[in-house]
XYZ file of C-alpha atoms in Angstrom:
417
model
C 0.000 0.000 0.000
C 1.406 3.039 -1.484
C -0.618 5.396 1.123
C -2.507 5.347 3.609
C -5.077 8.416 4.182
C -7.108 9.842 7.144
C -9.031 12.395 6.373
C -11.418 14.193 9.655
C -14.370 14.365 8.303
C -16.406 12.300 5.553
C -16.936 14.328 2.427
C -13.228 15.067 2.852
C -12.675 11.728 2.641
C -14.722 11.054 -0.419
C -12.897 13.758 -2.428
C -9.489 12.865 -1.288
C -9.971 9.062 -2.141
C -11.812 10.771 -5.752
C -8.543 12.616 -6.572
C -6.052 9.224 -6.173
C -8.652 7.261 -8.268
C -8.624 9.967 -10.668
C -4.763 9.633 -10.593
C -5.276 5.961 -11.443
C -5.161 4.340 -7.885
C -6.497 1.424 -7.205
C -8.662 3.290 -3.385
C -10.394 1.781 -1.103
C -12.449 4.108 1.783
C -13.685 2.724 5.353
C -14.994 4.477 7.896
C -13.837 4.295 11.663
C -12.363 0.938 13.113
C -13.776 -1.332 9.629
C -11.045 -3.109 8.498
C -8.900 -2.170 6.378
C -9.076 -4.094 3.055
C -5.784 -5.716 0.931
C -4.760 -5.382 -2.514
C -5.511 -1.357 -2.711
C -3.097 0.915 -3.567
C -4.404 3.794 -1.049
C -6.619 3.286 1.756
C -8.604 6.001 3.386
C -9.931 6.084 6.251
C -12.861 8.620 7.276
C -13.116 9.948 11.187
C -15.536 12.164 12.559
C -12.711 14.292 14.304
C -13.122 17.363 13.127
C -15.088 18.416 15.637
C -14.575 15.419 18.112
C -13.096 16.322 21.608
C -9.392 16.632 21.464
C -8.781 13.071 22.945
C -11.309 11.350 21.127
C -9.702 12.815 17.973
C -6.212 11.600 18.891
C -7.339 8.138 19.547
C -9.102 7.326 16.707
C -6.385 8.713 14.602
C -4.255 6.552 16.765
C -6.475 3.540 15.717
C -6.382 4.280 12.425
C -2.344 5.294 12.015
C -1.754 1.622 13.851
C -4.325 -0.219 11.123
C -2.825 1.263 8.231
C 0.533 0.740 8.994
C -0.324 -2.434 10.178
C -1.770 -3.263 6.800
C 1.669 -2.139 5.140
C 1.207 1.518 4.310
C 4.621 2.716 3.404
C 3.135 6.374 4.101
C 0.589 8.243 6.032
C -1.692 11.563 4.754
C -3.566 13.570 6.882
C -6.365 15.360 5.277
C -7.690 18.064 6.372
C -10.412 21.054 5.033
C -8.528 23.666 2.889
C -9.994 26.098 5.344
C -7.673 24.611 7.563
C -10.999 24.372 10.145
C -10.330 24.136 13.911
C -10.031 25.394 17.209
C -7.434 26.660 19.420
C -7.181 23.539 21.082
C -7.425 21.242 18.068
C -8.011 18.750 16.430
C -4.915 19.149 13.376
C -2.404 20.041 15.829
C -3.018 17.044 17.982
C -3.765 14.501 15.373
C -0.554 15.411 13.658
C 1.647 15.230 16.607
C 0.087 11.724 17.274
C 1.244 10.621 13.628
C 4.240 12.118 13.831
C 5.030 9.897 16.322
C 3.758 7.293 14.557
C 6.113 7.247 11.841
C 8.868 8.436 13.754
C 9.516 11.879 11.672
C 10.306 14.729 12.617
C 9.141 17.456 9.996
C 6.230 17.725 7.885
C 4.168 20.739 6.070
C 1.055 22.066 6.147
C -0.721 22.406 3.036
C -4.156 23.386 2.526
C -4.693 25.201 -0.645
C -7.165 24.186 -3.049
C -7.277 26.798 -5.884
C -9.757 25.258 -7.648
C -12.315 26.465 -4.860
C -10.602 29.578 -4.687
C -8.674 28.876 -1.094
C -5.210 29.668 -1.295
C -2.400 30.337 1.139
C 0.117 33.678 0.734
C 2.559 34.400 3.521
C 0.431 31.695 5.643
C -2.193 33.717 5.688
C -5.666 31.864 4.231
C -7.324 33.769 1.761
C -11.016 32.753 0.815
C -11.558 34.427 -2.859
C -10.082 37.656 -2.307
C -11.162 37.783 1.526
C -8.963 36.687 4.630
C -10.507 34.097 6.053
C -11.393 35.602 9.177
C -13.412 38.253 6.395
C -15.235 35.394 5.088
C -18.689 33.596 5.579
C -16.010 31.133 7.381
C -15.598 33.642 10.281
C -19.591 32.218 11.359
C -18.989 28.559 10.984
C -21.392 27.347 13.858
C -18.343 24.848 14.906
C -15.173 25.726 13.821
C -15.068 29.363 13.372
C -12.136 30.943 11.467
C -11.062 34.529 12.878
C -7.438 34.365 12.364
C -6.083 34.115 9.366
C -2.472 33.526 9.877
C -2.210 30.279 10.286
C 1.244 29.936 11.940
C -0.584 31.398 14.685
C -3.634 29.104 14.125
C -1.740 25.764 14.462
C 1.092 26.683 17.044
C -1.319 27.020 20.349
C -2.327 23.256 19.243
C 1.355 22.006 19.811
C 4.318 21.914 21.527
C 6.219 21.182 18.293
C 7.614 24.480 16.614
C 6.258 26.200 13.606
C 7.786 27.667 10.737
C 6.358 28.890 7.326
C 7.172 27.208 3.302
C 6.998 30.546 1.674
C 5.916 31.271 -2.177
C 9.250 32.948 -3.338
C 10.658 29.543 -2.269
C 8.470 27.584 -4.134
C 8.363 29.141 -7.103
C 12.112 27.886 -7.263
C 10.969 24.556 -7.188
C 11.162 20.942 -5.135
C 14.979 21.394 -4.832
C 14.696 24.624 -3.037
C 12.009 23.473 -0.953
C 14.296 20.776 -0.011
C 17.495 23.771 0.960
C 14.468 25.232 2.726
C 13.357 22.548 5.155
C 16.641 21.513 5.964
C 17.031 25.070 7.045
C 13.615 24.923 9.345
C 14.826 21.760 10.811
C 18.209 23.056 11.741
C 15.886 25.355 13.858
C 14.579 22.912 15.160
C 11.385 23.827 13.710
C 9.164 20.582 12.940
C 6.232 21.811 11.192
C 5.719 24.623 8.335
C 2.699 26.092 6.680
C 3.057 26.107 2.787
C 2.024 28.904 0.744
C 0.307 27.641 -2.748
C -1.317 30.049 -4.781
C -1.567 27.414 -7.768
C -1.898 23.639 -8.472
C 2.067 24.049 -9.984
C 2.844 25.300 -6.297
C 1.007 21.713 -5.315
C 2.656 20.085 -7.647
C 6.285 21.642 -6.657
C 5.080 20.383 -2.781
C 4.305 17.247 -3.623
C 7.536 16.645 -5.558
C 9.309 17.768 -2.509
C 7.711 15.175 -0.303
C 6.637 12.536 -2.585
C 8.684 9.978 -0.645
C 8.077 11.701 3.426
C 7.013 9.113 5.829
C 3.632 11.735 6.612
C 2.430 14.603 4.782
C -0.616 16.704 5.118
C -2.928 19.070 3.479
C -5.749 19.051 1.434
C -6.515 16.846 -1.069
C -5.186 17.837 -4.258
C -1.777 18.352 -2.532
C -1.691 14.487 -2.861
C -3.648 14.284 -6.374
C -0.069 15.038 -7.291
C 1.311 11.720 -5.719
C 0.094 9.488 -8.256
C 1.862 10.923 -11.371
C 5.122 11.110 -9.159
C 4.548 7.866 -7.930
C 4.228 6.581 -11.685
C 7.020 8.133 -12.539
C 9.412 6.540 -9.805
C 8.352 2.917 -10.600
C 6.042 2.243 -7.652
C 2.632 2.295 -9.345
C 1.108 0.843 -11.893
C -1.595 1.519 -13.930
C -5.180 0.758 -12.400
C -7.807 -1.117 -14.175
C -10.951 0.955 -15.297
C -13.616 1.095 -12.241
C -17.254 0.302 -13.229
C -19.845 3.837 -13.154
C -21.194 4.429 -10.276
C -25.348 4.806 -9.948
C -28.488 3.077 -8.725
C -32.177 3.639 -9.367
C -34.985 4.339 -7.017
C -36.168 7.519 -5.423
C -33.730 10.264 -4.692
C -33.451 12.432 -1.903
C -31.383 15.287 -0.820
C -30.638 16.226 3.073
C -28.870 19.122 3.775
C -27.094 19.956 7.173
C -24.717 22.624 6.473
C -25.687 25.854 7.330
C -23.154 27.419 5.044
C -24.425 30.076 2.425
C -23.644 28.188 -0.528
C -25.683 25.040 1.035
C -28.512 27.131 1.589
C -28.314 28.734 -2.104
C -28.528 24.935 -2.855
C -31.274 24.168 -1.631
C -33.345 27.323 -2.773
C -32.129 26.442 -6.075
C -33.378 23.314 -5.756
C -37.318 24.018 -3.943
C -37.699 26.219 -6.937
C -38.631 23.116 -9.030
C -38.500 20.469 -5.688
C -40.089 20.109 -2.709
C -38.251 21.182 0.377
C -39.214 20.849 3.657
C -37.102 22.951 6.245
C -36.959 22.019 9.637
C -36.132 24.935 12.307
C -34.389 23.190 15.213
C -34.832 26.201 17.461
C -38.763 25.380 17.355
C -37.954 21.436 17.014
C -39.884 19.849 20.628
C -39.204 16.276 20.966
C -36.214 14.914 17.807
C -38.742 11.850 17.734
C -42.028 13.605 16.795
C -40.179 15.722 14.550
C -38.243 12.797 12.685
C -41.937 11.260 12.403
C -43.350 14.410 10.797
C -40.660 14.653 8.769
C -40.663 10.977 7.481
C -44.408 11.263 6.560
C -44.067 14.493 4.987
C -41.745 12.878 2.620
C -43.115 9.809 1.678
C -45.999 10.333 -0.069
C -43.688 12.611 -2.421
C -40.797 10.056 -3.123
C -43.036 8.769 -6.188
C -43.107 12.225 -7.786
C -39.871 12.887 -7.963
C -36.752 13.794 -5.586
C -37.446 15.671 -2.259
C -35.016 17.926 0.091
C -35.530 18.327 4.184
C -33.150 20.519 5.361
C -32.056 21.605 9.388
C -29.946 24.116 7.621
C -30.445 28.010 8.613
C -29.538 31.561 8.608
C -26.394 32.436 11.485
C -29.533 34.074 13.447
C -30.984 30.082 13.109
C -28.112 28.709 14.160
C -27.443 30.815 16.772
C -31.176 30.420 18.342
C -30.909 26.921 18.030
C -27.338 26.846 20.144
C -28.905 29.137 22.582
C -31.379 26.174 23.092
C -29.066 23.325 22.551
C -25.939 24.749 23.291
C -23.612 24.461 20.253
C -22.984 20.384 20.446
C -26.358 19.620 21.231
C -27.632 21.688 18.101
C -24.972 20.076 16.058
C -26.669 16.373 17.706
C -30.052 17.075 17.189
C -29.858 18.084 12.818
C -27.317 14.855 12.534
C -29.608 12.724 14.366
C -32.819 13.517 12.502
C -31.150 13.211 8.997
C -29.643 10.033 10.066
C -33.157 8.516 11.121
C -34.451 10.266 7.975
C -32.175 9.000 5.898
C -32.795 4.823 7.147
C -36.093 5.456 6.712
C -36.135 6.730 3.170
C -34.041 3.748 2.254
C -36.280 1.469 4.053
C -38.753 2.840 1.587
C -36.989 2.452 -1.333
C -34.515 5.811 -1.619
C -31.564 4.322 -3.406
C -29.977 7.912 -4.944
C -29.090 10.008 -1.696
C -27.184 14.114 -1.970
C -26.105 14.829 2.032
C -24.612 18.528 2.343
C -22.274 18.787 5.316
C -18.732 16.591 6.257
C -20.668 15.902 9.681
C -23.977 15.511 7.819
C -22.568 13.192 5.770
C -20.787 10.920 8.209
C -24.111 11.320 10.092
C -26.251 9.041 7.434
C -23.624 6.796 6.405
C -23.143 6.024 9.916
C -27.220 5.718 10.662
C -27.362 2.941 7.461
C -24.650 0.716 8.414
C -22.060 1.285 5.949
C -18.939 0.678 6.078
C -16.785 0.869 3.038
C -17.529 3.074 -0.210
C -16.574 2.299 -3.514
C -15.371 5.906 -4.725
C -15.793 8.061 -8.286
C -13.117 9.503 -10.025
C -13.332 13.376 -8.904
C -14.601 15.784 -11.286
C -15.389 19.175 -9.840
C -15.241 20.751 -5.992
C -18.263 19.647 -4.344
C -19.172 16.085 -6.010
C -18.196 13.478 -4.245
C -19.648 10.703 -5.860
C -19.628 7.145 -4.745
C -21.207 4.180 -4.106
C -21.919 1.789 -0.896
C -23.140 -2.023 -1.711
C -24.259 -3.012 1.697
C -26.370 -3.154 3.308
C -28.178 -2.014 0.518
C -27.173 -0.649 -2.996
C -27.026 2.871 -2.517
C -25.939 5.781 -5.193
C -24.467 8.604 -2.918
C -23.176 12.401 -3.172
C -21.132 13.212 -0.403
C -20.688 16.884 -0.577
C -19.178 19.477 1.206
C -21.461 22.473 2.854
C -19.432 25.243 1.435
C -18.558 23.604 -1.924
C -20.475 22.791 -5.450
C -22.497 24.765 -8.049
C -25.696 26.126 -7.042
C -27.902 23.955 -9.294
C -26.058 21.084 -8.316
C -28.885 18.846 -6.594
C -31.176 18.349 -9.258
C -28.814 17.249 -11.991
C -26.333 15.263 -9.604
C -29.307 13.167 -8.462
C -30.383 12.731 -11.907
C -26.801 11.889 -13.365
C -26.782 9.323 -10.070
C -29.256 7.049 -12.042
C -27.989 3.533 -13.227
């Protein structure tokens, strides 16, 4: 096994395993403590440690560095959101100083750009667009709120391991100079650096730099770059063509995220749809409101592809947190999409959209699957892929902030066998 990935959260997961496919891997993704399966060339592994509490985090990233090493991963990557979310006590800090350990190194970088969706890195500072993060919609993530931009000073209070910064003007000279470079940090003593990109050939140069590390991190298309280098060196070969991915049956979308572009989604999509919205701040007991949402939607499944959503406004969010409190809130969407989702498949839902990492790992978690078979990636957003068990089930794992705004509708319909 060429790699082995963890990725903290789910939709993160599906795009990161989409990118090596794309780069002809052979990928296979599990999620928690499933076994991990032979004869891959990757293996990723998805955790819901994003948002976890810091000790959770660390052991199930300790579980999963020991089962993919175990399995003969000659490397570990550590995935990531490209806006770098977290809090000042964690969880990337702490889950990388637990694989650090692991693999017995004692540098790595931090890299997660993704210029595709417009999230790049300049003087490790984490621009959104042409907004700082800490300017952004980001700043009012419900969870993982971004108000500092730098992110030297984002990741140091998380360690006691030292941190430096990659800068462009080094980059731009390519993997050789990158190499000069960290030797310099490390003669510092410095063990970890953030990595300006502004560009997939600033990726590119990254990856070539630390093709052959024990443990890397970043987003994903930091290690889309693997592959090709991989290739190149003699260590992979080329994967067979994987089947397309799709299922019939009724679709359904179920939308967590409360970030603007999910919510732009979903309007898009009750223009031609039926939505139902569920306010959590109003929401008395989960159970009745699971109920009414189950038999709103089942009389419609037969007409075409329905939405319920728990996403909302930041006034929404914040009235349901006031009620809640912020984990409870969090609890009570992933729980009723979960339920929701089990009992649409019971009824014969086979195509299923989920907006939100946490949304995401919510349902898959709620039907019992274990293992994903994974699309090539195409665009930001789609994560495409399919489980077999217990059911056949066509699935979009997307990301809350990610995807075009008319994506549900013709991703549900593309889903079809």
């Amino acid at each position: 096994m060429l790699l082995g990935g963890i990725a903290d959260d789910l939709t993160g997961a599906v795009e990161f395993a989409g990118m090596l496919a794309a780069g002809g891997m052979r990928v296979a993704l599990v999620l928690d403590d499933a076994p991990i399966p032979h004869g891959q060339d990757a293996v990723v592994v998805a955790l819901p440690s994003r948002v976890a509490p810091v000790g959770d985090a660390v052991a199930a990233f300790g579980r999963a560095a020991d089962a993919l090493l175990g399995a003969g991963a000659e490397r570990l990557f550590f995935k990531y959101c490209a806006t770098f979310d977290s809090t000042p006590a964690g969880n990337i800090g702490p889950c990388a100083d637990l694989l650090m350990d692991r693999v017995g190194a004692d540098f790595t970088l931090f890299a997660p750009s993704f210029p595709e969706a417009e999230r790049r890195v300049f003087m490790g500072h984490l621009f959104v667009g042409s907004q700082l993060v800490s300017n952004s919609p980001k700043r009012f993530d419900p969870l993982t709120p971004m108000t500092e931009p730098d992110l030297v000073k984002v990741l140091a209070p998380q360690t006691s391991r030292r941190v430096g910064l990659l800068p462009l003007p080094v980059i731009l000279r390519g993997a050789e100079a990158v190499a000069r470079h960290v030797a310099a940090l490390r003669a510092e003593g410095i063990s970890y650096a953030i990595a300006d990109a502004g560009e997939e050939e600033d990726l590119a140069t990254l990856a070539r730099a630390s093709w052959d590390w024990r443990l890397a991190t970043g987003g994903s298309n930091l290690a889309s770059h693997y592959p090709a280098i991989w290739r190149e060196k003699g260590l992979l070969a080329p994967a067979d063509a994987m089947p397309p991915l799709g299922a019939g049956g009724h679709g359904v979308v179920l939308a967590g995220s409360c970030a603007d572009r999910t919510r732009e989604q979903v309007d898009c999509f009750g223009a031609r749809h039926p939505v139902m919205r569920v306010d959590l701040a109003r929401m008395e007991a989960p159970e009745a409101a699971l109920r009414e949402a189950v038999e709103w939607a089942l009389p419609k499944l037969e007409g075409g592809p329905v939405c319920v959503t728990t996403a909302g406004d930041p006034q929404a969010v914040s009235a349901a947190q006031a009620r809640f409190g912020r984990d409870g809130a969090a609890r009570a969407a992933e729980g009723l999409l979960g339920g929701l989702a089990k009992a649409l498949v019971d009824a014969g839902a086979r195509r299923i959209l989920v907006a939100g990492g946490e949304s995401s790992g919510a349902v898959i978690r709620s039907l019992g699957i274990a293992r994903l078979s994974v699309a090539p990636y195409v665009s930001p957003g789609i994560g495409l892929c399919a489980a077999e068990a217990p059911v056949p089930l066509a699935l979009c794992l997307k990301s809350g902030k990610l995807g075009p705004v008319d994506m549900f509708a013709t991703v549900l319909e593309g889903m079809r066998a």
